[in-house]
Tab-separated table of C-alpha atoms in Angstrom:
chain	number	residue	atom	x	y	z
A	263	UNK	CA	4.132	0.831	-10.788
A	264	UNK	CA	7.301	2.540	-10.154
A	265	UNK	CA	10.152	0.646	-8.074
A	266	UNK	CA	9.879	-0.282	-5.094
A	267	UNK	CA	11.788	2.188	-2.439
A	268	UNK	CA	13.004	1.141	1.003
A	269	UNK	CA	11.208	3.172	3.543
A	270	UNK	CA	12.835	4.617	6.623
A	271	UNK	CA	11.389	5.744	9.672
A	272	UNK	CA	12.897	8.627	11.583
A	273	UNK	CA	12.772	8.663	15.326
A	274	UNK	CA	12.565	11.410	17.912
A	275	UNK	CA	15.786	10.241	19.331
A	276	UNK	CA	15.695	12.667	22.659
A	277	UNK	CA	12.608	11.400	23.496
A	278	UNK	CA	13.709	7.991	23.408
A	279	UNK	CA	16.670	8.336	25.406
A	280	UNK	CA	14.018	10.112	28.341
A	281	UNK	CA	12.227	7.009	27.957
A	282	UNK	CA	14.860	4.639	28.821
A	283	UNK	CA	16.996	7.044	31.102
A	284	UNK	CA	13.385	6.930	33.105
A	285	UNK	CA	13.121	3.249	32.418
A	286	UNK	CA	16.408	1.336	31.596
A	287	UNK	CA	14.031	-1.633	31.473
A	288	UNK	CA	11.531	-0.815	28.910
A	289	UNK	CA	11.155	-2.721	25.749
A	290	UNK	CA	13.565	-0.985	22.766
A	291	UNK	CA	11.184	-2.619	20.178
A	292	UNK	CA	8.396	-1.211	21.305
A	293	UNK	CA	9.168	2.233	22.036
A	294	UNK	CA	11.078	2.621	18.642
A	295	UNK	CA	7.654	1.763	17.024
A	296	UNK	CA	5.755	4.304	19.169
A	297	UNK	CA	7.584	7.197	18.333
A	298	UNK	CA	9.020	6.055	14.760
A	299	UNK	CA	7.667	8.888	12.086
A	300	UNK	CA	7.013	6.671	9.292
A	301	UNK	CA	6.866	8.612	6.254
A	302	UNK	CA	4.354	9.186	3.925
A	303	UNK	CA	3.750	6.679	1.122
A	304	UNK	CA	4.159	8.421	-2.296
A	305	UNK	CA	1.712	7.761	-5.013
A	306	UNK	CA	2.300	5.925	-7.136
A	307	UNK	CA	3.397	6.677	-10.769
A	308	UNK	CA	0.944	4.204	-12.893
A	309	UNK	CA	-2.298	4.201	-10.951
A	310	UNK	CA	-3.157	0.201	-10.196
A	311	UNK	CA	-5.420	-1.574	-12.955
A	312	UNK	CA	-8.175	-2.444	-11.447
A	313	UNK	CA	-9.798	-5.927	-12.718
A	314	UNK	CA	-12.926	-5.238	-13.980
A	315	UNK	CA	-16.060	-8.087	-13.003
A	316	UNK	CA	-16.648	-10.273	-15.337
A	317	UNK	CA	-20.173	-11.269	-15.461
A	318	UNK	CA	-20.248	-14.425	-16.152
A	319	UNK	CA	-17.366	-15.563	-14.249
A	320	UNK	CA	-19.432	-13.915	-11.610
A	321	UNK	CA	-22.070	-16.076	-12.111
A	322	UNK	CA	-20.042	-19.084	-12.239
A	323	UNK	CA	-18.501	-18.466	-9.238
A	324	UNK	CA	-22.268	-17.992	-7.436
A	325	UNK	CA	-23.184	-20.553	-9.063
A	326	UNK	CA	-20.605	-22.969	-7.523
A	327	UNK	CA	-21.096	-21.201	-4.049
A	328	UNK	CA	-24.699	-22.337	-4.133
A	329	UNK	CA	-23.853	-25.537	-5.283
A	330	UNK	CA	-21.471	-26.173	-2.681
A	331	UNK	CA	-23.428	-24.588	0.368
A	332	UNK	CA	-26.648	-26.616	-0.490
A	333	UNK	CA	-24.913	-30.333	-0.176
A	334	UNK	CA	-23.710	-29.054	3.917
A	335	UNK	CA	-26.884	-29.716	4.938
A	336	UNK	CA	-27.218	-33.028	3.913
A	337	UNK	CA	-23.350	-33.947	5.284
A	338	UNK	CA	-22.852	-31.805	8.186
A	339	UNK	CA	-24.206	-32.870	11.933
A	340	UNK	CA	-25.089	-36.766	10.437
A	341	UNK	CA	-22.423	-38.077	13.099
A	342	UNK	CA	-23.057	-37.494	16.918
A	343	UNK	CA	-19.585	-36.419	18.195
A	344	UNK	CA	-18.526	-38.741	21.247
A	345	UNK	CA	-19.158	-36.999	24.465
A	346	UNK	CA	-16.009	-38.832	25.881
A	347	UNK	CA	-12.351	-39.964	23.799
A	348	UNK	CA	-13.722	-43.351	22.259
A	349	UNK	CA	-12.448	-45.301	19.283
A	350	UNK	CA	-14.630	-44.297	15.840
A	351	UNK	CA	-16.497	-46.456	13.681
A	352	UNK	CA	-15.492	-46.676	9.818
A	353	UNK	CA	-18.718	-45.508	9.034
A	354	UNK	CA	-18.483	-42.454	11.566
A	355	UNK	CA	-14.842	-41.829	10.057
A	356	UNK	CA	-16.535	-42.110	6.383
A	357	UNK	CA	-18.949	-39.454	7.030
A	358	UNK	CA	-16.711	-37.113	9.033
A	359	UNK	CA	-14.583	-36.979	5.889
A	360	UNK	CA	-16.974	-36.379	3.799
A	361	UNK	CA	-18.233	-33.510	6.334
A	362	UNK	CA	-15.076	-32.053	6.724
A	363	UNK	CA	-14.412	-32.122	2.623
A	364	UNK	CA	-17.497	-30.445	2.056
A	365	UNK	CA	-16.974	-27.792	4.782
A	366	UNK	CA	-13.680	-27.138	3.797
A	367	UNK	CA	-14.871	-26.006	-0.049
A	368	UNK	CA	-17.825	-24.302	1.351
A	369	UNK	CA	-15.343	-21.807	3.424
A	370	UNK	CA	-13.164	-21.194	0.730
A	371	UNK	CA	-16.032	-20.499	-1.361
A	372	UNK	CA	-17.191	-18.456	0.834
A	373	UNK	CA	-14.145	-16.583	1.863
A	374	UNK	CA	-13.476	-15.886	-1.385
A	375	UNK	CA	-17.058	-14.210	-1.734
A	376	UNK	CA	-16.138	-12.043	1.401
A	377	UNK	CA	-12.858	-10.825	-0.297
A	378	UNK	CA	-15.315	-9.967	-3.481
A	379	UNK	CA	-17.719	-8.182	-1.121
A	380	UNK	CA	-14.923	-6.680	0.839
A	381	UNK	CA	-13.536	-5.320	-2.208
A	382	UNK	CA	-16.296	-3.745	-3.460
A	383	UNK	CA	-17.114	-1.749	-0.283
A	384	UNK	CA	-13.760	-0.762	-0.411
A	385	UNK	CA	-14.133	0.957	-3.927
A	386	UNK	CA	-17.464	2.486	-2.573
A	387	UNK	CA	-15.026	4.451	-0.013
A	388	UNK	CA	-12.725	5.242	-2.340
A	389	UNK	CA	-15.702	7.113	-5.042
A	390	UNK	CA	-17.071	8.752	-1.645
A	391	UNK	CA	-13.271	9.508	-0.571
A	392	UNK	CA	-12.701	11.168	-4.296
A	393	UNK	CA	-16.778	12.974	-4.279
A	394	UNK	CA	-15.439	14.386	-1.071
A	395	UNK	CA	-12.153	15.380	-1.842
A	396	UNK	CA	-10.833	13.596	0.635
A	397	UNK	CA	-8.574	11.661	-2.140
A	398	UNK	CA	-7.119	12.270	-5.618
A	399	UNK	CA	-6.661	10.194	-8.641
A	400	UNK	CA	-3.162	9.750	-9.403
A	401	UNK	CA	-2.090	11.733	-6.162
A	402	UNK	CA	-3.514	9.979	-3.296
A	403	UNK	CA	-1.465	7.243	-2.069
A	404	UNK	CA	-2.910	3.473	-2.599
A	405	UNK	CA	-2.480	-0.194	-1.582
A	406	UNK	CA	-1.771	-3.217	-3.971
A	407	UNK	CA	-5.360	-3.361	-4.893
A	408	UNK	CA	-5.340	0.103	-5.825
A	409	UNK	CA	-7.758	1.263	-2.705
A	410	UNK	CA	-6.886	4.639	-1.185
A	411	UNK	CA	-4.408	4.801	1.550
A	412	UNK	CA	-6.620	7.789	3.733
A	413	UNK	CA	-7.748	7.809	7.417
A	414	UNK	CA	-7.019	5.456	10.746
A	415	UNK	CA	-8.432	2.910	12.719
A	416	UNK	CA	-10.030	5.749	15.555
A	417	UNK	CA	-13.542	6.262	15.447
A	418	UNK	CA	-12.426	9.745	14.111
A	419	UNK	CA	-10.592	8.184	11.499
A	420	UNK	CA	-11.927	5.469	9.946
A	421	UNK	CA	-14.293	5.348	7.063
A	422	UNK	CA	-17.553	4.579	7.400
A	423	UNK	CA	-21.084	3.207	5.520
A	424	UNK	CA	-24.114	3.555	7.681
A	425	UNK	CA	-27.739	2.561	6.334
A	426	UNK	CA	-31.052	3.284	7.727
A	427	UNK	CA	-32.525	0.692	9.285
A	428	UNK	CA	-29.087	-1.449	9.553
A	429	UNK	CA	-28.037	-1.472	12.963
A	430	UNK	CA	-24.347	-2.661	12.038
A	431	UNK	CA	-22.307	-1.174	9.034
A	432	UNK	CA	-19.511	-1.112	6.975
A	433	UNK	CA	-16.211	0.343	7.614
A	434	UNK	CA	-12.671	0.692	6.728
A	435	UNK	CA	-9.695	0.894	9.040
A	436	UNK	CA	-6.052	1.837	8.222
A	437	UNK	CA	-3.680	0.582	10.081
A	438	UNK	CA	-0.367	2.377	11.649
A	439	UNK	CA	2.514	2.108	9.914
A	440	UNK	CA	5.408	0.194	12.000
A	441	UNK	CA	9.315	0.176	12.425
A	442	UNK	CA	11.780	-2.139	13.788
A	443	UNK	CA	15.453	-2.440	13.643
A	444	UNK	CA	16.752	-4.812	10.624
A	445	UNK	CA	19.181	-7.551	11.184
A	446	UNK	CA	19.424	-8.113	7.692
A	447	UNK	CA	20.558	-4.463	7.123
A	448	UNK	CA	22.947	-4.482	10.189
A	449	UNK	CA	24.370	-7.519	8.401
A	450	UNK	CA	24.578	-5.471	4.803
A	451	UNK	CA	25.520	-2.135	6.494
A	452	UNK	CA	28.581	-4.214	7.772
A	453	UNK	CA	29.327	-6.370	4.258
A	454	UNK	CA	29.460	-2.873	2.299
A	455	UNK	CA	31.504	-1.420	5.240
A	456	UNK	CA	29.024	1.643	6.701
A	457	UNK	CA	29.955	-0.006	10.130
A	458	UNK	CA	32.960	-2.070	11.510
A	459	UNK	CA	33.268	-5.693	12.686
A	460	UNK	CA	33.619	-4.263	16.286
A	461	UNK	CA	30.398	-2.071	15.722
A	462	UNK	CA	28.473	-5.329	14.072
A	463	UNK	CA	29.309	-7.484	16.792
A	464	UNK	CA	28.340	-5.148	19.350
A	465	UNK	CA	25.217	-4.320	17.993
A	466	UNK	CA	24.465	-8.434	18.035
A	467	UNK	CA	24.680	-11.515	19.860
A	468	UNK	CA	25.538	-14.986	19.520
A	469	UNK	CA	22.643	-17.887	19.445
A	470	UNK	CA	23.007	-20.268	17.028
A	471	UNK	CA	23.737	-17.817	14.728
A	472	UNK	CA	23.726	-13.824	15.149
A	473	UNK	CA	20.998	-11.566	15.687
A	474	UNK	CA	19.929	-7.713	16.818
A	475	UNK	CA	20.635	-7.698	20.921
A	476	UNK	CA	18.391	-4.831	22.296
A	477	UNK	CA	20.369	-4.474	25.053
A	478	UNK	CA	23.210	-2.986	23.282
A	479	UNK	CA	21.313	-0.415	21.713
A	480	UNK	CA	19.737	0.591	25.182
A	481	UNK	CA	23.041	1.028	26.290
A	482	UNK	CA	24.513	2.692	23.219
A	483	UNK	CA	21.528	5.756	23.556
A	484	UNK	CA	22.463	5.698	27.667
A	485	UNK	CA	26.051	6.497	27.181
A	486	UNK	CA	27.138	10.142	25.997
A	487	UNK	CA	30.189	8.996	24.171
A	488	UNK	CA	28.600	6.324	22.277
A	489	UNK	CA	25.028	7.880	21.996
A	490	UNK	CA	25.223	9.883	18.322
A	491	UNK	CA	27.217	6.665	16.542
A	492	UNK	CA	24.677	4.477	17.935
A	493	UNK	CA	21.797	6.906	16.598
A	494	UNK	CA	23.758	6.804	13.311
A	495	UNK	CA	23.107	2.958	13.362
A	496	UNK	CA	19.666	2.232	13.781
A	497	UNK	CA	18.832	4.999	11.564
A	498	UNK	CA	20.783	2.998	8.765
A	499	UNK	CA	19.401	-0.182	9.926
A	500	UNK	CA	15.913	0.710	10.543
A	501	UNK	CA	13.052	-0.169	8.073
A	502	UNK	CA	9.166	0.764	8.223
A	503	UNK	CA	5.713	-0.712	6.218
A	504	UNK	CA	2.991	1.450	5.792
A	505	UNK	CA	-0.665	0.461	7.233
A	506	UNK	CA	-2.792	-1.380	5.524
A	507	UNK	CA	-6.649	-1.425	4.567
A	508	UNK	CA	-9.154	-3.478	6.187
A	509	UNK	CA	-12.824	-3.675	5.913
A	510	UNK	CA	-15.592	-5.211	8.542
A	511	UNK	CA	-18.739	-4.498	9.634
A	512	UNK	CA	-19.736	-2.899	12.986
């Protein structure tokens, strides 16, 4: 993987100064991330390694699912919950722990099959993605598990895995990519000089300790003299995050 580069969003600045010369009152944050362009993640220069399944790990880890799924119904429901706040016998209490034990390793054996499962549809979208030349090897963007970063979350966009017969299916989403103003790079922009004390403290307010004061920033894109150094600012401050991948059935 190559390193890691700091992405920055670039905003339509005229349109939000119409926004907030229309409405003074509407929420910086928010409007920043509507019409932030985030740019367009760059593939990456190794492709991810992808783990491959090993089979008898695999069947370990069924194995153990089954193991632990089979005991719930001999723990689970043995205690009649109080209809009404009362004080719990030791031998209620016992059970409930040993209830709540047994459910608590049967979700996270059973999340972690979901992940697996999850995973795997996601490669089948990825093979489709590539048959259809809708992705690249080695040019289309990915995620962290290596899974193509292509399409939305609108019904136009999103991926999807119908099968005769199945009324629901599978299908993956891609989530927006979002912006926001960074205290933390006000705060560097200021210890490396890019921006004065006076600009820093402007830009912030006092709690118990500093932080980003929307307010100012409204005011700095409302006023002609200080509009373009304000601009100049939060572009220097701003940060983005691409979307990410998600898979569920619909």
């Amino acid at each position: 993987m190559g390193t890691a580069v700091q992405l920055v969003p670039t905003y339509d600045f005229e349109a939000v100064t119409k926004s907030l010369q229309a409405d003074p009152g509407a929420d910086l944050a928010t409007l920043l991330n509507k019409l932030a362009q985030i740019p367009a993640p760059a593939a990456t220069d190794k492709p991810v390694v992808k783990k491959k399944v090993d089979p008898v790990a695999e069947e370990n880890f069924k194995t153990e699912i089954l193991r632990v799924t089979a005991i719930l119904p001999e723990v689970v429901g043995k205690v009649t919950l109080p209809a009404t706040p009362r004080v719990l016998r030791n031998t209620e209490l016992a059970a409930l722990i040993d209830e709540s034990e047994q459910i608590g390793l049967a979700l996270k054996a059973l999340k972690a099959r979901e992940d697996k499962i999850k995973n795997a549809v996601s490669g089948h979208f990825d093979v489709t993605a590539e048959k259809s030349g809708k992705a690249k090897p080695g040019e289309t963007p990915v995620d962290d598990k290596g899974h193509y970063l292509i399409g939305g979350s609108s019904a136009e966009q999103r991926l999807e895995a119908p099968v005769p017969g199945k009324e629901k299916r599978f299908v993956r989403e891609k989530s927006k990519g979002s912006s926001r103003l960074s205290f933390e790079r006000l705060l560097a922009a200021y210890e490396e000089k890019q921006i004065t004390k006076a600009e820093f403290l402007a830009f912030t307010r006092e709690v118990t300790y500093r932080e980003l004061d929307p307010a100012q920033f409204t005011k700095g894109l409302l006023s002609r003299a200080r509009r373009e150094r304000t601009q100049e600012i939060m572009t220097l401050i701003s940060e983005a995050s691409h979307g990410t991948n998600s898979v569920r059935l619909r």
